[in-house]
mmCIF file of C-alpha atoms in Angstrom:
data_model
loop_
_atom_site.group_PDB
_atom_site.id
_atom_site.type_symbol
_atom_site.label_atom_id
_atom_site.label_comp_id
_atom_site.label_asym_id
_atom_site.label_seq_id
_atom_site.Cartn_x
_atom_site.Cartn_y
_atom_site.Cartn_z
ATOM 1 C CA UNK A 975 304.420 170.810 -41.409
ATOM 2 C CA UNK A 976 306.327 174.190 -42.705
ATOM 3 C CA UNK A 977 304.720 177.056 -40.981
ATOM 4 C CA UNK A 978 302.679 175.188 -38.206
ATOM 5 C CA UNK A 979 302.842 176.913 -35.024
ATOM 6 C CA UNK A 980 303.900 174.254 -32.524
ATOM 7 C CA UNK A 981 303.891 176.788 -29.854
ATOM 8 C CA UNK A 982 300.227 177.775 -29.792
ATOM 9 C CA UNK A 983 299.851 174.284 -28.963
ATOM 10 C CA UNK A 984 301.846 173.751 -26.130
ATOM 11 C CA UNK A 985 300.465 177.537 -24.767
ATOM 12 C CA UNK A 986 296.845 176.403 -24.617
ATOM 13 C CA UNK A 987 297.600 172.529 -24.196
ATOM 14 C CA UNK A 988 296.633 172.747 -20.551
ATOM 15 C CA UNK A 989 293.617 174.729 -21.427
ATOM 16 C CA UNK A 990 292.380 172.478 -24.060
ATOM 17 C CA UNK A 991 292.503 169.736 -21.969
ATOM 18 C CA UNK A 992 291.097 171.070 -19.593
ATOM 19 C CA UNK A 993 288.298 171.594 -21.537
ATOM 20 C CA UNK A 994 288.093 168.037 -22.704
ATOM 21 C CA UNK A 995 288.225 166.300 -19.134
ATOM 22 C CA UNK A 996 285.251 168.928 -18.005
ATOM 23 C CA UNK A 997 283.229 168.024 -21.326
ATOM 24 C CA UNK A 998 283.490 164.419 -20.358
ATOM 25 C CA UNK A 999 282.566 165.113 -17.009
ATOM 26 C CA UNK A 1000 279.371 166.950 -18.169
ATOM 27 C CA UNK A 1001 278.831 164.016 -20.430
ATOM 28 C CA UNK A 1002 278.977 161.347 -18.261
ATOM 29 C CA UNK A 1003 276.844 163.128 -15.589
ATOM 30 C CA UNK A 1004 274.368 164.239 -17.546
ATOM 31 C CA UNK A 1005 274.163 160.868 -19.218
ATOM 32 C CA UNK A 1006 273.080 158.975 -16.416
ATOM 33 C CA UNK A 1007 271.066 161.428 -14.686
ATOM 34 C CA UNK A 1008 269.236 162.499 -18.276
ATOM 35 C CA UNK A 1009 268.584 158.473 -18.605
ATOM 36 C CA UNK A 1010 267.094 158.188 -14.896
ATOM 37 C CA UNK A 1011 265.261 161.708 -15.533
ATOM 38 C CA UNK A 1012 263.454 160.434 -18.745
ATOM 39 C CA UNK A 1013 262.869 156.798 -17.921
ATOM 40 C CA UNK A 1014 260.716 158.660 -14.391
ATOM 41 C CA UNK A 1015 259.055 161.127 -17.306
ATOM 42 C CA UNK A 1016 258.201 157.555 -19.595
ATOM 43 C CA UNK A 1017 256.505 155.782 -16.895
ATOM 44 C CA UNK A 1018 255.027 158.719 -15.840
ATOM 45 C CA UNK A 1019 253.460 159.688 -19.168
ATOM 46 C CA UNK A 1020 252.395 155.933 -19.472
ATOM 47 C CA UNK A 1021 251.133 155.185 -16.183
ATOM 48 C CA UNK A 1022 247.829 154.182 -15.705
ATOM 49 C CA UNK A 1023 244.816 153.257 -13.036
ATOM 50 C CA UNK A 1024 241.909 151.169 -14.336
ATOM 51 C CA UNK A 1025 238.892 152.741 -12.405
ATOM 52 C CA UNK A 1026 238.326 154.908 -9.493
ATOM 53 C CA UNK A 1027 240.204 157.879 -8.700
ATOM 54 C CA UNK A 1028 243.636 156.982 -9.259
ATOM 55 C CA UNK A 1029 242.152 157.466 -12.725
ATOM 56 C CA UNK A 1030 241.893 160.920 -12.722
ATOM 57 C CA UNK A 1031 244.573 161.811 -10.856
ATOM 58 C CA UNK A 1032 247.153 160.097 -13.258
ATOM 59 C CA UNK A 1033 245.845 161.368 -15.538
ATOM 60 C CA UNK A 1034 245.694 165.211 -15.139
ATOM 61 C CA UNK A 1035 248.753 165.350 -12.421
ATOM 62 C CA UNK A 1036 250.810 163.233 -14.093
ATOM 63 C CA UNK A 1037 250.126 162.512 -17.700
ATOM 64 C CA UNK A 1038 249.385 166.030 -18.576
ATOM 65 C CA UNK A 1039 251.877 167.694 -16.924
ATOM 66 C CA UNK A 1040 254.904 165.089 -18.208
ATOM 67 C CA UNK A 1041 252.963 165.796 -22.002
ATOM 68 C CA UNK A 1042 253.264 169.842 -21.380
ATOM 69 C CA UNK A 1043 257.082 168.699 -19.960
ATOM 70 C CA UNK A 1044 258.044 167.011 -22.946
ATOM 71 C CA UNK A 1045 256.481 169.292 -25.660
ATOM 72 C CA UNK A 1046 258.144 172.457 -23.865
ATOM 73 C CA UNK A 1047 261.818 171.253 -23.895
ATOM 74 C CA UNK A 1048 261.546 169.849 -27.056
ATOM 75 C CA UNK A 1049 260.461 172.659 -28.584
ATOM 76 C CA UNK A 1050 262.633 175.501 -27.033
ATOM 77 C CA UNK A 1051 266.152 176.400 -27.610
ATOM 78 C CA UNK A 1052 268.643 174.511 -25.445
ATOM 79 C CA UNK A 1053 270.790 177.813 -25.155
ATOM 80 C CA UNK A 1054 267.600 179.659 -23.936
ATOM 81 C CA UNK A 1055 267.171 176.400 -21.399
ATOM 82 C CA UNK A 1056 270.170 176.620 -20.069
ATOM 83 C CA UNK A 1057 270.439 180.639 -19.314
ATOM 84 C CA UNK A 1058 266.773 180.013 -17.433
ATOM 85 C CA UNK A 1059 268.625 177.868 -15.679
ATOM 86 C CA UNK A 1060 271.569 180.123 -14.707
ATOM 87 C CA UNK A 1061 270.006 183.145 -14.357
ATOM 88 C CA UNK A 1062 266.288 181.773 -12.789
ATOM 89 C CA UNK A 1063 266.620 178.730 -11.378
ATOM 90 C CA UNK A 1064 270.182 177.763 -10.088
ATOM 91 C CA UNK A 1065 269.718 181.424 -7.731
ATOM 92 C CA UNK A 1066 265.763 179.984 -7.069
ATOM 93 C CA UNK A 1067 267.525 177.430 -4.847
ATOM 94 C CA UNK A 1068 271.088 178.122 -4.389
ATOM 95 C CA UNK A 1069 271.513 181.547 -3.184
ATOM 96 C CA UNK A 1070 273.230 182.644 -0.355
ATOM 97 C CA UNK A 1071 270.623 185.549 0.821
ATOM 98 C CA UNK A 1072 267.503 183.579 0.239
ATOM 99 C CA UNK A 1073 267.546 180.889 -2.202
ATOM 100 C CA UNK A 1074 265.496 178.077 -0.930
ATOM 101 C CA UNK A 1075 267.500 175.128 -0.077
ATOM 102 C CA UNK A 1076 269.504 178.166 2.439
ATOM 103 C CA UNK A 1077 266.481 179.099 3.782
ATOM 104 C CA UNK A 1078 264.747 175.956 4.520
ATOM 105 C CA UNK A 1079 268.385 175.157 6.653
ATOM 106 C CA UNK A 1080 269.255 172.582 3.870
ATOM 107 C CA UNK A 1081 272.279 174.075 3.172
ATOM 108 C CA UNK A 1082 274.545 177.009 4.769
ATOM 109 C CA UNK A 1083 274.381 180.678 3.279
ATOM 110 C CA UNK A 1084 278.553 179.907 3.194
ATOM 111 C CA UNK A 1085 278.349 176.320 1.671
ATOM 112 C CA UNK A 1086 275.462 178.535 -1.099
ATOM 113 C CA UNK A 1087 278.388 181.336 -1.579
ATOM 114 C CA UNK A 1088 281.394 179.046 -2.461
ATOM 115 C CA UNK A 1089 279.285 176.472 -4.766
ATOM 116 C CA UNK A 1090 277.976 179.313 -6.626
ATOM 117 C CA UNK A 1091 281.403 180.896 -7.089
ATOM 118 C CA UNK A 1092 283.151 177.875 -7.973
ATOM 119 C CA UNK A 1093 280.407 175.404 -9.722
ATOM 120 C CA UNK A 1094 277.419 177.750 -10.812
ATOM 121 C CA UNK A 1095 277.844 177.572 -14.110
ATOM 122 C CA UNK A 1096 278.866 174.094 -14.193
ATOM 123 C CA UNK A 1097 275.690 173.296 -11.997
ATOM 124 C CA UNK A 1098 273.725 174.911 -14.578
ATOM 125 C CA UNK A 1099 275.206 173.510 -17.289
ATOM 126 C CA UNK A 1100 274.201 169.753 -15.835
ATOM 127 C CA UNK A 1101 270.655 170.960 -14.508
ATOM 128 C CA UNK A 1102 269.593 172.238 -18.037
ATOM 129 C CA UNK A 1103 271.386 169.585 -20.561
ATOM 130 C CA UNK A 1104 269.693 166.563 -17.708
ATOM 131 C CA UNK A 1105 265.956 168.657 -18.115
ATOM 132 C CA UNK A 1106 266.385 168.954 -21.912
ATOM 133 C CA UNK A 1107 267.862 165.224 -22.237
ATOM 134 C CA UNK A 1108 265.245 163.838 -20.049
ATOM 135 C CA UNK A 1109 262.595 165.087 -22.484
ATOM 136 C CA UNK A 1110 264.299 162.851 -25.228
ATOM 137 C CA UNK A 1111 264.658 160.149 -23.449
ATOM 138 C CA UNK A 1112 261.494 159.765 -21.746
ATOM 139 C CA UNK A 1113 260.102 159.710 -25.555
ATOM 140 C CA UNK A 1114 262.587 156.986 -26.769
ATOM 141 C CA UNK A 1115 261.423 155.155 -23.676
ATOM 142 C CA UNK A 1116 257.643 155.340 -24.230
ATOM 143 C CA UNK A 1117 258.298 154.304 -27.795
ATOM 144 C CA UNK A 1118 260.483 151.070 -26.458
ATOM 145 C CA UNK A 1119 257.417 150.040 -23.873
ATOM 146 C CA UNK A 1120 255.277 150.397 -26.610
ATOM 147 C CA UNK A 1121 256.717 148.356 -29.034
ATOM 148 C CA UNK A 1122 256.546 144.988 -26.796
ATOM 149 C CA UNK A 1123 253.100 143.504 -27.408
ATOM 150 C CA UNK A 1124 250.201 144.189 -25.983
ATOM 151 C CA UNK A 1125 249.213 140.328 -24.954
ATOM 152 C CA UNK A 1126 252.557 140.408 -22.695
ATOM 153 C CA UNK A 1127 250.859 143.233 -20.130
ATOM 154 C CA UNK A 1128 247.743 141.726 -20.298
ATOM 155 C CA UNK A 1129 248.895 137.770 -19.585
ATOM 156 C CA UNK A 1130 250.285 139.611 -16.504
ATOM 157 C CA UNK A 1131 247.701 141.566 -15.057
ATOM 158 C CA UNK A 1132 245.684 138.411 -15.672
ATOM 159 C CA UNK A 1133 247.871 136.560 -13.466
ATOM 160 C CA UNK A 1134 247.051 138.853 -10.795
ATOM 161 C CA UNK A 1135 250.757 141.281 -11.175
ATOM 162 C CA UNK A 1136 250.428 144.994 -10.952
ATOM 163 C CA UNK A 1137 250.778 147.472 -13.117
ATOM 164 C CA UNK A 1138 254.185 148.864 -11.703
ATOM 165 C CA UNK A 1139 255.831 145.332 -11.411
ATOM 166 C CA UNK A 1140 254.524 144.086 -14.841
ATOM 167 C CA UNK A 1141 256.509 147.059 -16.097
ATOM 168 C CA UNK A 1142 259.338 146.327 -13.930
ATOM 169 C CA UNK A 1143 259.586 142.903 -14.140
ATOM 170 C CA UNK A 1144 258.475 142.247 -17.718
ATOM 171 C CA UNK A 1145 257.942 145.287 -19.969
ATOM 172 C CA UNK A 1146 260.980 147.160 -19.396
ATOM 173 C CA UNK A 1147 264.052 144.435 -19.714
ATOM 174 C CA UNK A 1148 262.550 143.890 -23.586
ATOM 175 C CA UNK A 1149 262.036 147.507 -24.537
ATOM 176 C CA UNK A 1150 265.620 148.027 -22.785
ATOM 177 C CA UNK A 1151 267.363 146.062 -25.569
ATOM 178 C CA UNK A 1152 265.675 147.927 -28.397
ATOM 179 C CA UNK A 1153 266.376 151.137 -27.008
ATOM 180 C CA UNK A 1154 269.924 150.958 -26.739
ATOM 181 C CA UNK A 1155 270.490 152.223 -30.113
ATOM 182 C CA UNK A 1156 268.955 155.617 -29.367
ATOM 183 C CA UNK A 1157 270.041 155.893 -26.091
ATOM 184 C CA UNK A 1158 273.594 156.133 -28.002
ATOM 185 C CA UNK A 1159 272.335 158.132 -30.067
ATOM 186 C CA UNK A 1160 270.972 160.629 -27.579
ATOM 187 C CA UNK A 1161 273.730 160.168 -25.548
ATOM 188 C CA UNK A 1162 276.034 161.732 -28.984
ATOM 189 C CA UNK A 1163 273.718 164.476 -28.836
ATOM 190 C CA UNK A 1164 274.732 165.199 -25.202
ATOM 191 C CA UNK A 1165 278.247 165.156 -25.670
ATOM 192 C CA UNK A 1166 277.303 168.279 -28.408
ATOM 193 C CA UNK A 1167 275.274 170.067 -26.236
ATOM 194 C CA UNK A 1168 277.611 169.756 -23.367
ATOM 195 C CA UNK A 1169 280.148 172.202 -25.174
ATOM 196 C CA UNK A 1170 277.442 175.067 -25.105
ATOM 197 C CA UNK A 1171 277.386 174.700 -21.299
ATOM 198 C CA UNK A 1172 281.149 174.140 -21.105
ATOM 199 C CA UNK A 1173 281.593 177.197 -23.206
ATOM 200 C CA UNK A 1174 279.617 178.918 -20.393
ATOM 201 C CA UNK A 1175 281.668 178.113 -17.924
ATOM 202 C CA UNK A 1176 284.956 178.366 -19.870
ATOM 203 C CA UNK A 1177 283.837 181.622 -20.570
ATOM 204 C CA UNK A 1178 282.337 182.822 -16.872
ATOM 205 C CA UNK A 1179 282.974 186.789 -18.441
ATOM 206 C CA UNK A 1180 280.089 185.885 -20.546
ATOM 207 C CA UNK A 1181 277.474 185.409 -18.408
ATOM 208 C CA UNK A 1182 278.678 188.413 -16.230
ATOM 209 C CA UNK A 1183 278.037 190.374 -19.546
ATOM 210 C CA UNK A 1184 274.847 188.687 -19.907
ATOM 211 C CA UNK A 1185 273.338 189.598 -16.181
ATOM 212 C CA UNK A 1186 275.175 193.490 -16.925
ATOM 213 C CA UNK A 1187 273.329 193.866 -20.196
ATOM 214 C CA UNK A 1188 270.256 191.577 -18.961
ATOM 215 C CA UNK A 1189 270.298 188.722 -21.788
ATOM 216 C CA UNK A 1190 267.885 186.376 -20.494
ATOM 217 C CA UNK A 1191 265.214 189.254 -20.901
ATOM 218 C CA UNK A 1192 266.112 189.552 -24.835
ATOM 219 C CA UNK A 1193 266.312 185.212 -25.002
ATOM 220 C CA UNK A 1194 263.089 185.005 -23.180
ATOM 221 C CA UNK A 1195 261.394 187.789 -25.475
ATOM 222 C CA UNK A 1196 262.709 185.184 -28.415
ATOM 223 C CA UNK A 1197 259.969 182.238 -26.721
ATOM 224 C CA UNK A 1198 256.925 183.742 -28.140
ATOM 225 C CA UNK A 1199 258.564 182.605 -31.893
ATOM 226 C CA UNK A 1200 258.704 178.947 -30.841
ATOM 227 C CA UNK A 1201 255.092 178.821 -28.912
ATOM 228 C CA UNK A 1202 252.335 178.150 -32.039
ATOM 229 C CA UNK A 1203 255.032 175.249 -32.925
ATOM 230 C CA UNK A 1204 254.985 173.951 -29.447
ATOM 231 C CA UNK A 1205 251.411 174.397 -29.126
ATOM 232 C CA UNK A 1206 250.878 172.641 -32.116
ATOM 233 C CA UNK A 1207 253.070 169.926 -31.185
ATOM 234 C CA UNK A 1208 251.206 169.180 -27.305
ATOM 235 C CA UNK A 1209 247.411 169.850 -28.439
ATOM 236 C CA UNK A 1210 247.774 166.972 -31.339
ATOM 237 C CA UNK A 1211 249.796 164.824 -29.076
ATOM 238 C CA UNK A 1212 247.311 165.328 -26.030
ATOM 239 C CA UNK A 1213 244.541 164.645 -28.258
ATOM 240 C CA UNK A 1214 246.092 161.344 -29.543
ATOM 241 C CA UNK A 1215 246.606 160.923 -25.826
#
């Protein structure tokens, strides 16, 4: 083609590719650990105890807390997700003064210093894409579960199986089938995402200018616009149950 600069290609080949091989990596990664994370929320937000006080608990430490979950990733900004998750979270745990994993001995202040130099922002990147994917998932797995018929639970808690192993053993391999086609879906929707957190890291400058001119105060001030959505997405859903 007359005029194409061949040159600017082979310049920033390397980087470009680069760029490519660490989007896949995100992908994949946060693929299979968004699936795992989502499929734990599902059960969780469908689990159930009959009578006594397995009841209760389920109920209001589990299914309440997954609902909140859900509704709160869903209905925040991924980008504001994912500098929580740099700026709050990632330090939380790995820091090499006194993030907790260092100071509970699970990890050396040294081991803290170099995976935060070389991987923070890659670490972030998977952390908040596998919280916010997990959301989505967990809901395209409760709608899967649901869609198998009723009688097929019941036949097996009437032949004496438990709740956990009914799911396991009966419930789940169906709604698996059916939810393939989201799953792929979702999974599309990762691999978009995944270049805001790759752009992150690409671009490490960034987030130094975003800690120097403190960002994540301005993004967090930006939550109170989404809250009377989320709110009125949980209430309605919590009273539907």
């Amino acid at each position: 083609m007359t005029g194409f600069r061949w040159e600017i290609i082979e310049e920033y080949g390397p980087l470009f590719m680069d760029g490519a091989l660490m989007t896949i990596k995100c992908t994949i990664i946060c693929v299979i650990l968004g699936t795992l994370w989502g499929l734990t929320l599902g059960l969780g937000r469908m689990a159930k105890a009959e009578h006594g006080v397995w009841k209760y608990v389920l109920r209001y430490l589990v299914q309440f807390p997954v609902r909140f979950y859900v509704s709160a990733f869903r209905g925040t900004p991924l980008f504001v997700q994912i500098m929580v998750v740099h700026f709050a979270l990632v330090p939380l745990f790995i820091n090499p003064r006194d993030g907790l994993l260092v100071t509970s001995g699970m990890m050396s202040a040294d081991f803290a210093r170099e995976l935060r130099s070389n991987y923070g922002a890659f670490l972030s990147c998977i952390v908040a894409i596998t919280l916010n994917a997990g959301a989505y998932v967990s809901e395209i797995f409760r709608a899967g579960i649901q869609s198998i018929d009723k009688g097929q639970m019941e036949a097996s808690r009437a032949l004496g199986m438990p709740w956990w192993k009914t799911m396991r053993q009966v419930i789940l391999p169906q709604a698996f089938r059916r939810i393939l086609p989201p799953l792929g879906n979702n999974a599309i929707a990762i691999v978009k995402d995944s270049l805001a957190g790759v752009g992150h890291r690409s671009g490490g400058s960034g987030l130094r200018r975003a800690h120097r001119f403190r960002r994540l105060r301005h993004l967090l001030g930006t939550l109170p616009d989404h809250l009377p959505g989320l709110l009125g997405y949980y209430f309605p859903a919590g009273a539907a149950g």
